[in-house]
Short mmCIF file of C-alpha atoms in Angstrom, two decimals:
data_model
loop_
_atom_site.label_atom_id
_atom_site.label_comp_id
_atom_site.label_asym_id
_atom_site.label_seq_id
_atom_site.Cartn_x
_atom_site.Cartn_y
_atom_site.Cartn_z
CA UNK P 1 65.34 42.15 -16.40
CA UNK P 2 62.82 43.81 -18.89
CA UNK P 3 60.30 41.33 -18.01
CA UNK P 4 60.65 42.02 -14.05
CA UNK P 5 60.58 46.13 -14.80
CA UNK P 6 57.45 45.28 -16.94
CA UNK P 7 56.02 43.41 -13.76
CA UNK P 8 56.93 46.30 -11.57
CA UNK P 9 55.72 49.09 -13.78
CA UNK P 10 52.28 47.01 -13.94
CA UNK P 11 52.10 46.42 -9.83
CA UNK P 12 53.08 50.07 -9.51
CA UNK P 13 50.40 51.30 -11.61
CA UNK P 14 47.62 49.01 -9.82
CA UNK P 15 48.74 50.20 -6.72
CA UNK P 16 48.08 53.60 -7.80
CA UNK P 17 44.86 52.71 -9.03
CA UNK P 18 44.08 50.87 -6.00
CA UNK P 19 44.82 54.08 -3.80
CA UNK P 20 42.76 56.32 -6.27
CA UNK P 21 39.91 53.87 -6.39
CA UNK P 22 37.42 55.96 -5.21
CA UNK P 23 38.37 59.37 -7.25
CA UNK P 24 38.31 56.88 -10.33
CA UNK P 25 34.72 55.62 -9.79
CA UNK P 26 33.34 58.58 -9.08
CA UNK P 27 34.59 60.28 -12.29
CA UNK P 28 33.41 56.99 -14.15
CA UNK P 29 29.88 56.98 -12.57
CA UNK P 30 29.73 60.97 -13.37
CA UNK P 31 30.59 60.26 -16.68
CA UNK P 32 28.22 57.93 -17.41
CA UNK P 33 25.53 59.89 -15.93
CA UNK P 34 26.37 62.88 -17.49
CA UNK P 35 26.06 60.64 -20.94
CA UNK P 36 22.92 59.21 -20.12
CA UNK P 37 21.64 62.48 -18.75
CA UNK P 38 22.82 63.76 -22.30
CA UNK P 39 20.99 61.33 -24.11
CA UNK P 40 18.10 61.95 -22.48
CA UNK P 41 17.84 65.93 -22.33
CA UNK P 42 19.50 67.17 -25.51
CA UNK P 43 17.46 67.46 -28.51
CA UNK P 44 16.63 64.27 -29.99
CA UNK P 45 17.82 63.97 -33.78
CA UNK P 46 15.73 62.06 -36.01
CA UNK P 47 16.40 60.65 -39.27
CA UNK P 48 14.05 59.64 -42.40
CA UNK P 49 14.98 57.61 -45.69
CA UNK P 50 13.41 58.07 -49.05
CA UNK P 51 14.27 55.28 -51.68
CA UNK P 52 14.39 56.58 -55.52
CA UNK P 53 14.14 54.49 -58.25
CA UNK P 54 16.31 56.50 -60.50
CA UNK P 55 15.25 56.15 -64.24
CA UNK P 56 17.38 57.03 -67.16
CA UNK P 57 16.61 60.59 -68.70
CA UNK P 58 17.94 62.58 -71.62
CA UNK P 59 20.23 65.11 -70.75
CA UNK P 60 21.30 63.29 -67.25
CA UNK P 61 24.66 61.69 -66.78
CA UNK P 62 22.94 58.62 -66.33
CA UNK P 63 21.08 58.48 -69.86
CA UNK P 64 19.93 56.03 -72.58
CA UNK P 65 23.00 56.37 -74.33
CA UNK P 66 25.40 55.51 -71.55
CA UNK P 67 26.40 51.52 -70.88
CA UNK P 68 23.59 49.80 -69.07
CA UNK P 69 26.38 48.97 -66.45
CA UNK P 70 27.94 52.45 -66.17
CA UNK P 71 26.03 52.95 -62.65
CA UNK P 72 28.52 55.15 -61.13
CA UNK P 73 26.88 57.74 -62.89
CA UNK P 74 24.67 57.49 -59.77
CA UNK P 75 27.21 59.33 -57.77
CA UNK P 76 26.87 62.33 -60.14
CA UNK P 77 22.99 62.15 -59.33
CA UNK P 78 23.36 61.58 -55.73
CA UNK P 79 25.26 65.34 -55.72
CA UNK P 80 22.52 66.88 -57.26
CA UNK P 81 20.21 66.20 -54.34
CA UNK P 82 22.34 68.69 -52.35
CA UNK P 83 22.58 71.31 -54.87
CA UNK P 84 20.68 74.66 -54.49
CA UNK P 85 18.49 74.18 -57.38
CA UNK P 86 16.90 71.40 -55.52
CA UNK P 87 17.05 72.75 -52.30
CA UNK P 88 15.50 75.61 -53.59
CA UNK P 89 12.30 73.69 -54.37
CA UNK P 90 12.11 71.69 -51.24
CA UNK P 91 12.05 75.34 -49.77
CA UNK P 92 8.95 76.35 -51.74
CA UNK P 93 7.45 73.23 -50.63
CA UNK P 94 8.31 73.19 -46.65
CA UNK P 95 8.51 77.00 -46.49
CA UNK P 96 10.19 78.88 -43.78
CA UNK P 97 13.45 76.93 -44.19
CA UNK P 98 16.93 78.40 -45.33
CA UNK P 99 18.68 76.59 -48.38
CA UNK P 100 21.57 76.53 -46.25
CA UNK P 101 20.23 74.73 -43.47
CA UNK P 102 18.01 72.36 -45.95
CA UNK P 103 21.44 71.38 -47.84
CA UNK P 104 23.07 70.54 -44.39
CA UNK P 105 20.47 68.58 -43.34
CA UNK P 106 20.33 66.07 -46.24
CA UNK P 107 22.70 63.41 -47.53
CA UNK P 108 22.58 60.92 -49.99
CA UNK P 109 23.68 57.06 -49.76
CA UNK P 110 24.20 54.87 -53.17
CA UNK P 111 24.00 51.10 -52.36
CA UNK P 112 26.34 49.41 -54.82
CA UNK P 113 25.37 47.87 -58.40
CA UNK P 114 21.87 49.32 -57.88
CA UNK P 115 19.61 51.93 -59.52
CA UNK P 116 18.40 53.62 -56.25
CA UNK P 117 19.20 56.16 -54.69
CA UNK P 118 18.54 56.66 -50.73
CA UNK P 119 17.99 60.12 -49.40
CA UNK P 120 18.37 60.77 -45.95
CA UNK P 121 17.29 63.97 -44.20
CA UNK P 122 17.60 64.60 -40.16
CA UNK P 123 15.68 66.78 -38.33
CA UNK P 124 14.75 67.57 -34.72
CA UNK P 125 11.35 65.93 -34.58
CA UNK P 126 10.31 62.57 -36.94
CA UNK P 127 7.79 63.92 -38.56
CA UNK P 128 10.08 67.06 -39.83
CA UNK P 129 12.40 64.07 -40.84
CA UNK P 130 10.23 62.16 -42.74
CA UNK P 131 8.45 65.54 -44.57
CA UNK P 132 12.16 67.01 -45.45
CA UNK P 133 13.06 63.43 -46.74
CA UNK P 134 10.11 63.09 -48.82
CA UNK P 135 9.96 66.85 -50.11
CA UNK P 136 14.21 65.97 -51.30
CA UNK P 137 12.96 63.00 -53.02
CA UNK P 138 10.27 64.60 -54.96
CA UNK P 139 12.07 67.67 -55.53
CA UNK P 140 15.24 65.69 -56.91
CA UNK P 141 12.57 64.18 -59.20
CA UNK P 142 11.06 67.31 -60.61
CA UNK P 143 14.40 68.98 -61.32
CA UNK P 144 15.39 65.94 -63.10
CA UNK P 145 12.38 66.13 -65.04
CA UNK P 146 12.90 69.52 -65.58
CA UNK P 147 16.33 69.24 -66.61
CA UNK P 148 15.12 66.64 -69.25
CA UNK P 149 12.10 68.55 -70.37
CA UNK P 150 14.79 71.20 -70.90
CA UNK P 151 16.85 69.29 -73.32
CA UNK P 152 14.30 68.36 -75.06
CA UNK P 153 12.73 71.73 -76.01
CA UNK P 154 16.26 73.07 -76.95
CA UNK P 155 16.14 70.64 -79.45
CA UNK P 156 12.73 70.94 -80.72
CA UNK P 157 13.92 74.76 -80.83
CA UNK P 158 16.60 73.91 -83.27
CA UNK P 159 14.48 71.83 -85.31
CA UNK P 160 12.29 74.58 -86.07
CA UNK P 161 14.68 76.80 -86.99
CA UNK P 162 16.10 74.36 -88.92
CA UNK P 163 12.64 74.00 -90.63
CA UNK P 164 11.87 77.36 -90.68
CA UNK P 165 15.00 78.03 -92.64
CA UNK P 166 14.15 75.13 -95.16
CA UNK P 167 10.61 76.82 -96.06
CA UNK P 168 12.24 79.92 -96.64
CA UNK P 169 14.64 78.55 -98.91
CA UNK P 170 11.53 76.46 -100.64
CA UNK P 171 9.14 79.55 -100.59
CA UNK P 172 12.18 81.32 -103.00
CA UNK P 173 12.26 78.56 -104.99
CA UNK P 174 8.79 78.69 -105.89
CA UNK P 175 9.18 82.18 -106.48
CA UNK P 176 11.72 81.99 -108.83
CA UNK P 177 10.23 78.79 -111.11
CA UNK P 178 7.45 81.11 -112.28
CA UNK P 179 9.74 83.20 -114.42
CA UNK P 180 12.63 80.61 -115.25
CA UNK P 181 13.26 79.02 -118.42
CA UNK P 182 13.09 75.41 -119.30
CA UNK P 183 16.62 74.23 -118.00
CA UNK P 184 16.17 76.44 -115.07
CA UNK P 185 12.57 75.30 -113.94
CA UNK P 186 13.92 71.69 -113.83
CA UNK P 187 16.79 72.61 -111.52
CA UNK P 188 14.46 74.47 -109.41
CA UNK P 189 12.18 71.91 -109.30
CA UNK P 190 14.85 69.32 -108.27
CA UNK P 191 15.57 72.26 -105.46
CA UNK P 192 12.06 71.96 -104.23
CA UNK P 193 11.91 68.77 -104.07
CA UNK P 194 14.78 68.47 -102.09
CA UNK P 195 13.63 71.20 -99.74
CA UNK P 196 10.31 69.00 -99.25
CA UNK P 197 12.35 65.84 -98.50
CA UNK P 198 14.43 67.87 -95.58
CA UNK P 199 11.08 69.19 -94.26
CA UNK P 200 9.83 65.53 -94.13
CA UNK P 201 13.21 64.69 -92.28
CA UNK P 202 12.94 67.59 -89.95
CA UNK P 203 9.37 66.56 -88.95
CA UNK P 204 10.40 62.61 -88.26
CA UNK P 205 12.92 63.92 -86.10
CA UNK P 206 10.43 66.40 -84.15
CA UNK P 207 8.36 63.32 -83.34
CA UNK P 208 10.76 61.64 -82.33
CA UNK P 209 12.12 64.07 -79.91
CA UNK P 210 9.00 64.50 -78.38
CA UNK P 211 8.04 61.39 -77.82
CA UNK P 212 11.32 61.03 -75.57
CA UNK P 213 10.13 59.61 -72.23
CA UNK P 214 10.67 62.38 -69.28
CA UNK P 215 9.79 59.74 -66.32
CA UNK P 216 13.04 60.68 -63.88
CA UNK P 217 12.26 57.94 -61.64
CA UNK P 218 9.67 56.96 -58.32
CA UNK P 219 9.73 56.84 -54.62
CA UNK P 220 9.81 53.32 -53.88
CA UNK P 221 10.45 53.69 -50.02
CA UNK P 222 8.26 56.33 -48.31
CA UNK P 223 10.84 58.10 -45.48
CA UNK P 224 9.90 56.93 -42.25
CA UNK P 225 11.80 58.56 -39.28
CA UNK P 226 13.82 56.61 -36.64
CA UNK P 227 16.10 58.10 -33.82
CA UNK P 228 15.02 60.54 -30.88
CA UNK P 229 16.08 60.03 -27.43
CA UNK P 230 15.31 55.95 -27.67
CA UNK P 231 16.99 53.06 -25.44
CA UNK P 232 19.54 52.80 -28.15
CA UNK P 233 20.65 56.91 -28.27
CA UNK P 234 20.64 56.77 -24.39
CA UNK P 235 23.24 53.66 -24.29
CA UNK P 236 25.26 55.21 -26.71
CA UNK P 237 25.53 58.29 -24.74
CA UNK P 238 26.05 56.31 -21.58
CA UNK P 239 28.67 54.34 -22.85
CA UNK P 240 30.68 57.35 -24.45
CA UNK P 241 30.09 58.88 -21.03
CA UNK P 242 31.59 55.64 -19.25
CA UNK P 243 34.50 55.60 -21.76
CA UNK P 244 35.73 59.76 -20.97
CA UNK P 245 35.22 59.30 -17.75
CA UNK P 246 37.44 56.53 -17.46
CA UNK P 247 40.02 58.12 -19.67
CA UNK P 248 39.64 61.55 -17.58
CA UNK P 249 39.69 59.39 -14.20
CA UNK P 250 43.04 57.66 -15.43
CA UNK P 251 44.73 61.13 -16.73
CA UNK P 252 43.80 62.87 -13.14
CA UNK P 253 44.63 59.87 -11.00
CA UNK P 254 48.09 59.56 -12.94
CA UNK P 255 48.59 63.44 -12.93
CA UNK P 256 47.99 63.54 -9.27
CA UNK P 257 49.98 61.01 -8.20
CA UNK P 258 52.67 62.45 -10.23
CA UNK P 259 52.08 65.53 -8.48
CA UNK P 260 51.82 63.67 -4.99
CA UNK P 261 54.97 64.40 -2.96
CA UNK P 262 53.56 61.95 -0.12
CA UNK P 263 55.66 58.93 0.37
CA UNK P 264 53.90 55.78 -0.11
CA UNK P 265 56.35 52.89 -1.27
CA UNK P 266 59.37 51.49 -0.14
CA UNK P 267 60.92 52.27 -3.46
CA UNK P 268 60.39 56.02 -3.14
CA UNK P 269 61.94 55.87 0.33
CA UNK P 270 64.87 53.46 -0.57
CA UNK P 271 65.01 56.10 -3.86
CA UNK P 272 66.00 58.81 -1.36
CA UNK P 273 69.02 56.84 0.23
CA UNK P 274 67.47 55.49 3.26
CA UNK P 275 67.02 51.82 3.93
CA UNK P 276 63.87 50.26 4.70
CA UNK P 277 64.02 48.57 8.03
CA UNK P 278 60.28 47.34 7.79
CA UNK P 279 57.05 48.16 7.14
CA UNK P 280 54.20 47.72 9.28
CA UNK P 281 50.42 47.03 7.96
CA UNK P 282 47.06 48.87 8.55
CA UNK P 283 45.53 47.95 11.56
CA UNK P 284 48.39 47.32 14.31
CA UNK P 285 46.64 50.15 16.60
CA UNK P 286 47.91 50.86 20.02
CA UNK P 287 48.46 47.21 21.19
CA UNK P 288 51.54 45.08 21.49
CA UNK P 289 51.59 43.05 18.23
CA UNK P 290 53.90 40.03 20.04
CA UNK P 291 52.35 40.08 23.32
CA UNK P 292 49.86 36.60 22.43
CA UNK P 293 52.97 34.82 20.66
CA UNK P 294 49.88 34.70 17.44
CA UNK P 295 51.96 35.19 14.08
CA UNK P 296 49.99 38.53 12.69
CA UNK P 297 50.94 40.30 9.92
CA UNK P 298 51.72 43.27 12.67
CA UNK P 299 53.70 40.96 14.56
CA UNK P 300 55.56 39.80 11.50
CA UNK P 301 56.68 43.15 10.59
CA UNK P 302 58.01 44.50 14.24
CA UNK P 303 60.14 41.13 13.60
CA UNK P 304 61.83 41.81 10.34
CA UNK P 305 62.14 45.62 12.06
CA UNK P 306 64.16 44.03 14.86
CA UNK P 307 66.14 41.92 12.60
CA UNK P 308 66.73 44.70 10.25
CA UNK P 309 68.26 46.74 13.46
CA UNK P 310 70.27 43.74 14.57
CA UNK P 311 71.59 43.00 11.25
CA UNK P 312 72.95 46.98 10.83
CA UNK P 313 74.88 47.64 14.45
CA UNK P 314 77.84 45.64 15.24
CA UNK P 315 78.02 46.35 19.04
CA UNK P 316 75.71 46.76 21.74
CA UNK P 317 75.12 48.48 24.49
CA UNK P 318 73.46 51.04 21.79
CA UNK P 319 70.71 53.85 22.49
CA UNK P 320 68.58 54.68 19.71
CA UNK P 321 66.17 57.45 19.40
CA UNK P 322 62.45 56.42 17.90
CA UNK P 323 60.91 59.31 16.22
CA UNK P 324 58.98 60.52 13.34
CA UNK P 325 59.64 61.77 10.46
CA UNK P 326 56.52 64.02 9.91
CA UNK P 327 55.66 66.93 12.33
CA UNK P 328 52.83 65.78 14.64
CA UNK P 329 52.83 62.26 14.31
CA UNK P 330 52.73 59.73 16.78
CA UNK P 331 55.46 57.07 17.04
CA UNK P 332 55.22 55.52 20.39
CA UNK P 333 53.29 52.22 19.08
CA UNK P 334 56.27 51.68 16.86
CA UNK P 335 59.05 52.19 19.58
CA UNK P 336 57.13 50.15 22.33
CA UNK P 337 56.69 47.22 19.97
CA UNK P 338 60.39 47.45 18.83
CA UNK P 339 61.52 47.09 22.29
CA UNK P 340 59.02 44.19 23.06
CA UNK P 341 60.34 42.26 19.89
CA UNK P 342 64.36 42.85 21.21
CA UNK P 343 63.30 42.07 24.83
CA UNK P 344 61.87 38.50 23.31
CA UNK P 345 64.98 37.82 20.92
CA UNK P 346 66.89 38.15 24.40
CA UNK P 347 68.31 41.59 24.82
CA UNK P 348 67.88 43.68 27.97
CA UNK P 349 65.94 46.11 26.70
CA UNK P 350 64.95 49.69 28.52
CA UNK P 351 62.27 51.97 26.72
CA UNK P 352 62.47 55.48 27.57
CA UNK P 353 58.99 57.41 26.96
CA UNK P 354 60.14 60.70 26.07
CA UNK P 355 56.93 61.96 25.18
CA UNK P 356 54.06 63.94 26.59
CA UNK P 357 50.74 63.70 24.07
CA UNK P 358 51.49 60.60 22.65
CA UNK P 359 49.68 57.28 23.80
CA UNK P 360 51.17 55.74 27.53
CA UNK P 361 53.61 52.95 26.96
CA UNK P 362 52.71 52.10 30.58
CA UNK P 363 49.13 51.16 29.43
CA UNK P 364 50.09 48.92 26.72
CA UNK P 365 51.40 46.69 29.55
CA UNK P 366 48.30 47.29 31.82
CA UNK P 367 50.70 49.26 34.13
CA UNK P 368 49.53 52.43 35.95
CA UNK P 369 51.10 55.87 35.48
CA UNK P 370 54.03 56.50 37.75
CA UNK P 371 57.46 58.59 38.12
CA UNK P 372 59.75 58.70 35.66
CA UNK P 373 61.68 60.66 33.03
CA UNK P 374 59.99 64.16 34.60
CA UNK P 375 61.47 63.23 37.79
CA UNK P 376 64.83 62.51 36.99
CA UNK P 377 64.94 65.67 35.21
CA UNK P 378 63.42 68.17 37.46
CA UNK P 379 64.26 66.20 40.70
CA UNK P 380 67.48 64.37 40.08
CA UNK P 381 65.99 61.34 41.14
CA UNK P 382 68.33 57.73 40.04
CA UNK P 383 67.15 56.44 36.90
CA UNK P 384 67.73 52.87 38.25
CA UNK P 385 65.36 53.73 41.01
CA UNK P 386 62.16 54.68 38.57
CA UNK P 387 62.97 51.71 36.46
CA UNK P 388 59.90 49.50 36.07
CA UNK P 389 59.51 45.67 34.85
CA UNK P 390 57.47 45.60 31.81
CA UNK P 391 58.23 41.82 30.85
CA UNK P 392 61.02 39.71 30.72
CA UNK P 393 64.00 41.36 29.96
CA UNK P 394 62.03 44.53 29.07
CA UNK P 395 62.21 47.53 31.63
CA UNK P 396 60.20 50.89 31.07
CA UNK P 397 60.97 54.11 32.41
CA UNK P 398 57.38 56.14 32.16
CA UNK P 399 57.27 59.94 31.13
CA UNK P 400 56.31 60.80 35.06
CA UNK P 401 53.95 63.46 36.02
CA UNK P 402 55.01 66.33 34.17
CA UNK P 403 56.54 65.50 31.00
CA UNK P 404 55.83 69.03 29.05
CA UNK P 405 58.19 70.84 31.92
CA UNK P 406 60.81 68.21 31.65
CA UNK P 407 61.29 68.31 28.05
CA UNK P 408 62.83 71.54 28.58
CA UNK P 409 65.74 70.03 29.95
CA UNK P 410 66.49 67.57 27.50
CA UNK P 411 69.79 69.00 26.71
CA UNK P 412 70.97 69.70 30.06
CA UNK P 413 73.46 67.51 32.13
CA UNK P 414 70.99 65.23 33.95
CA UNK P 415 69.36 64.03 30.74
CA UNK P 416 72.75 62.86 29.35
CA UNK P 417 74.00 61.49 32.88
CA UNK P 418 70.50 59.58 32.71
CA UNK P 419 71.26 58.34 28.74
CA UNK P 420 74.74 57.04 30.01
CA UNK P 421 73.55 55.40 33.20
CA UNK P 422 70.93 53.39 31.26
CA UNK P 423 73.36 52.24 28.58
CA UNK P 424 75.55 50.89 31.20
CA UNK P 425 72.12 48.43 32.42
CA UNK P 426 70.81 47.07 28.91
CA UNK P 427 71.49 46.00 25.46
CA UNK P 428 69.22 48.51 23.99
CA UNK P 429 68.15 51.71 25.20
CA UNK P 430 65.20 52.72 23.23
CA UNK P 431 63.87 56.12 23.34
CA UNK P 432 60.35 56.97 22.14
CA UNK P 433 60.23 60.78 21.16
CA UNK P 434 57.65 63.06 19.34
CA UNK P 435 58.80 63.96 15.80
CA UNK P 436 62.24 65.19 14.73
CA UNK P 437 61.08 68.49 13.64
CA UNK P 438 60.66 69.12 17.40
CA UNK P 439 63.39 70.91 18.96
CA UNK P 440 63.05 68.78 22.05
CA UNK P 441 63.48 65.87 20.15
CA UNK P 442 66.53 67.44 18.27
CA UNK P 443 67.89 67.49 21.69
CA UNK P 444 67.63 64.06 22.40
CA UNK P 445 69.15 63.24 18.65
CA UNK P 446 72.08 64.76 20.55
CA UNK P 447 72.54 62.03 23.23
CA UNK P 448 71.73 58.88 21.54
CA UNK P 449 74.12 56.74 19.02
CA UNK P 450 71.23 56.41 16.47
CA UNK P 451 67.86 57.19 15.12
CA UNK P 452 65.11 55.18 13.42
CA UNK P 453 62.76 57.40 11.49
CA UNK P 454 58.71 56.41 11.08
CA UNK P 455 57.28 57.29 8.12
CA UNK P 456 53.63 57.19 7.79
CA UNK P 457 52.08 55.88 4.24
CA UNK P 458 50.45 59.02 2.72
CA UNK P 459 50.85 61.18 5.31
CA UNK P 460 54.96 61.73 4.89
CA UNK P 461 56.25 63.71 2.24
CA UNK P 462 59.54 63.87 0.71
CA UNK P 463 60.16 67.30 1.91
CA UNK P 464 59.48 66.22 5.82
CA UNK P 465 62.10 63.07 5.07
CA UNK P 466 64.94 65.49 4.00
CA UNK P 467 64.09 67.95 6.61
CA UNK P 468 64.02 64.84 9.35
CA UNK P 469 67.49 63.71 7.85
CA UNK P 470 68.94 66.63 8.09
CA UNK P 471 67.71 67.40 11.49
CA UNK P 472 69.28 64.20 12.87
CA UNK P 473 72.89 64.92 11.30
CA UNK P 474 72.70 68.33 12.51
CA UNK P 475 72.26 67.18 15.77
CA UNK P 476 75.41 64.74 15.22
CA UNK P 477 73.50 61.37 14.79
CA UNK P 478 72.83 59.15 12.24
CA UNK P 479 69.84 57.72 11.06
CA UNK P 480 69.88 53.86 10.91
CA UNK P 481 67.05 53.31 8.98
CA UNK P 482 63.10 53.88 8.20
CA UNK P 483 60.32 52.49 9.36
CA UNK P 484 56.90 52.88 7.32
CA UNK P 485 53.45 52.46 8.70
CA UNK P 486 50.76 52.18 6.63
CA UNK P 487 47.70 54.36 7.31
CA UNK P 488 45.43 53.36 4.15
CA UNK P 489 43.93 49.76 3.80
CA UNK P 490 46.22 48.77 1.53
CA UNK P 491 50.02 48.31 2.90
CA UNK P 492 53.13 49.15 0.82
CA UNK P 493 54.68 46.89 -1.18
CA UNK P 494 57.72 45.51 0.51
CA UNK P 495 61.19 46.85 -1.75
CA UNK P 496 62.94 44.32 -3.55
CA UNK P 497 66.77 45.30 -3.13
CA UNK P 498 68.68 45.42 -6.45
CA UNK P 499 71.81 44.87 -3.84
CA UNK P 500 71.82 44.52 -0.12
CA UNK P 501 71.73 47.34 1.84
CA UNK P 502 74.61 48.77 3.69
CA UNK P 503 75.67 48.06 7.08
CA UNK P 504 75.57 51.14 9.82
CA UNK P 505 79.43 51.77 10.68
CA UNK P 506 80.23 51.00 14.25
CA UNK P 507 78.79 53.49 16.86
CA UNK P 508 80.82 55.15 19.08
CA UNK P 509 80.07 54.41 22.86
CA UNK P 510 79.63 57.90 24.05
CA UNK P 511 77.11 58.75 21.65
CA UNK P 512 76.49 59.71 18.44
CA UNK P 513 78.29 63.09 18.16
CA UNK P 514 81.25 61.60 16.60
CA UNK P 515 79.41 59.26 14.20
CA UNK P 516 78.30 60.84 10.92
CA UNK P 517 78.43 58.57 8.25
CA UNK P 518 76.74 60.67 5.81
CA UNK P 519 76.47 64.10 4.87
CA UNK P 520 74.21 65.28 2.44
CA UNK P 521 70.24 65.01 2.63
CA UNK P 522 68.43 61.78 1.06
CA UNK P 523 68.18 61.99 -2.62
CA UNK P 524 71.70 63.14 -3.09
CA UNK P 525 73.82 59.91 -1.08
CA UNK P 526 75.71 57.81 -3.57
#
C-alpha cells in the first residue's frame, strides 16, 4: 500500500507539473536570463594573490628559537596581515582608500606544511587587485621588519644601560683607588678588573644583537589578477539563476495548485462523494465519436459512460437529464454521444434537445432544423408526431423554432405530459439541457428520474459542483454520476476505486421527486 501511495503521489506531482509546464519553463528561463544578465552587468570582482616566503625573525611568533616544524605559527602571521597597523601602511602607499575597506578586501591562505603565506586582495578592476595584493605583501614584510628591528633596538638599549652603569661603578672604583690603603687597593683592583670584564661581555652581546638578521621574507609570486565578467562567472551566475528559477517555479506551481479550486482529476470529484462515470479525452469536438465504428479514445470514453449508467440503474424506462455543472458550459456533445452509445447497445433511445444556444444535435446527424420541443410547449403538438429517426433505435426531438420562448414552459403541464409520453416510447429518454445553475434547467430536474452532471476539467470548481448537486437535490431528483470533459491537452487520469461505486437506488416511474437518496452536499457524504 505504501508503494502504491508513493506512486500515486508521484503521478499527481507529474500531472501538476505538466499542467503548469508553461509557467515553470517561463520562470526557469527568466531565472537563467536574470543570472546571465547579472553576471554581465553587475560590477565585476577581480582577485589577485601575492605569495610571500616568510623568514624567521627575532620577536615574531615564527622565530629562530621555535621548533623548525612548528609551522602553525604561520596562522598567527596570517592574522597580522589584516591588522590596522599593516592596513595603515597600505593606505600610505595606495592613498585614498579607507582602512576598514582595505581590511575587508584582503584575506590570507596558509598552504599546509609550508612557510608560504598567500595574500589575496579583491577589487573592482584587475589593476586595483594587483596593486592591492602587492601593497599588502610589501606592507606586511615591512611591518615584520619594523617589529623585529624594534625588538633588537630594545635589547641594545638595555645593554647600553647596563654598560653605562658598569662604567659608572668602574669610574668610582678608580677614584677610590688613589687614596686607598694597600689592602683596599688590592680589593679595588679586583673590582675594576671585574667591571672591565663585564664591559667586555656587554660589548660582545651588543655585537651579537646588532648582527641579528632582520630579513622578514620575500615576495616569491607577484600578484596576478583573475576573475571579472568572464565566461566562468557568467556561467556560474546563469546556473544559479536557473536553479533559483526552478525552485521558485516549483514553489509557485505547488502553491497555485493548492489554492486552485478548479477540478482536474477524477480523484478530486470522487473525494466529494460523486461517482465518476467516465472521462472524455480532449479533442472530441462536436462530432459523433461512435458514428464510424472506429475505436477512438473518445468513443471508448462514451462506451464507458454507457456502461457506468447501465450498471447504476435497475429498471427502464428511465428519463435522464444531461447538464453542465459549471455556469454557461456546453454539454450537448456529451448528451448526443451518450444517446448514440445507448442506441448502439440496442436500447430504444430518445434524445430531447432542450437547449437554445448550444450546437444543434440534428446537425450532427446531418438533419435539417425542424419542429420540435418549442412547438409542443407553445402550440400543444403531439410529441410522438415530431420525433425524427436519427439512427437505428435512436430518435431525436429537436429544439424547435422558438426555443428561448419555450424554455419558460419547462415547469408547465405540457412539458410534464411530454416527458411522460416519451417515457412510454423508449428505454432511455435523454434531455440535453443548459447548466444546472440555470433556472429553466432546474425546472427540468423536477421532471426526470436522474441527472448526469458534466464537469469540465480545469473549468468547473468545487463550489460549482457542490452548488449543482444542491440544485438537483432541491428539485427532487438525484445525481447518477459525473462525466469529466477534458479541455486541456492532458486528460485526467482515471480514478482507481478502493471500493466499487455504490449503485443508484431504483427510480420511481413517475419521476425523481420521490427519490432523495442523499440530502447533504458533496464533500459531506459518507
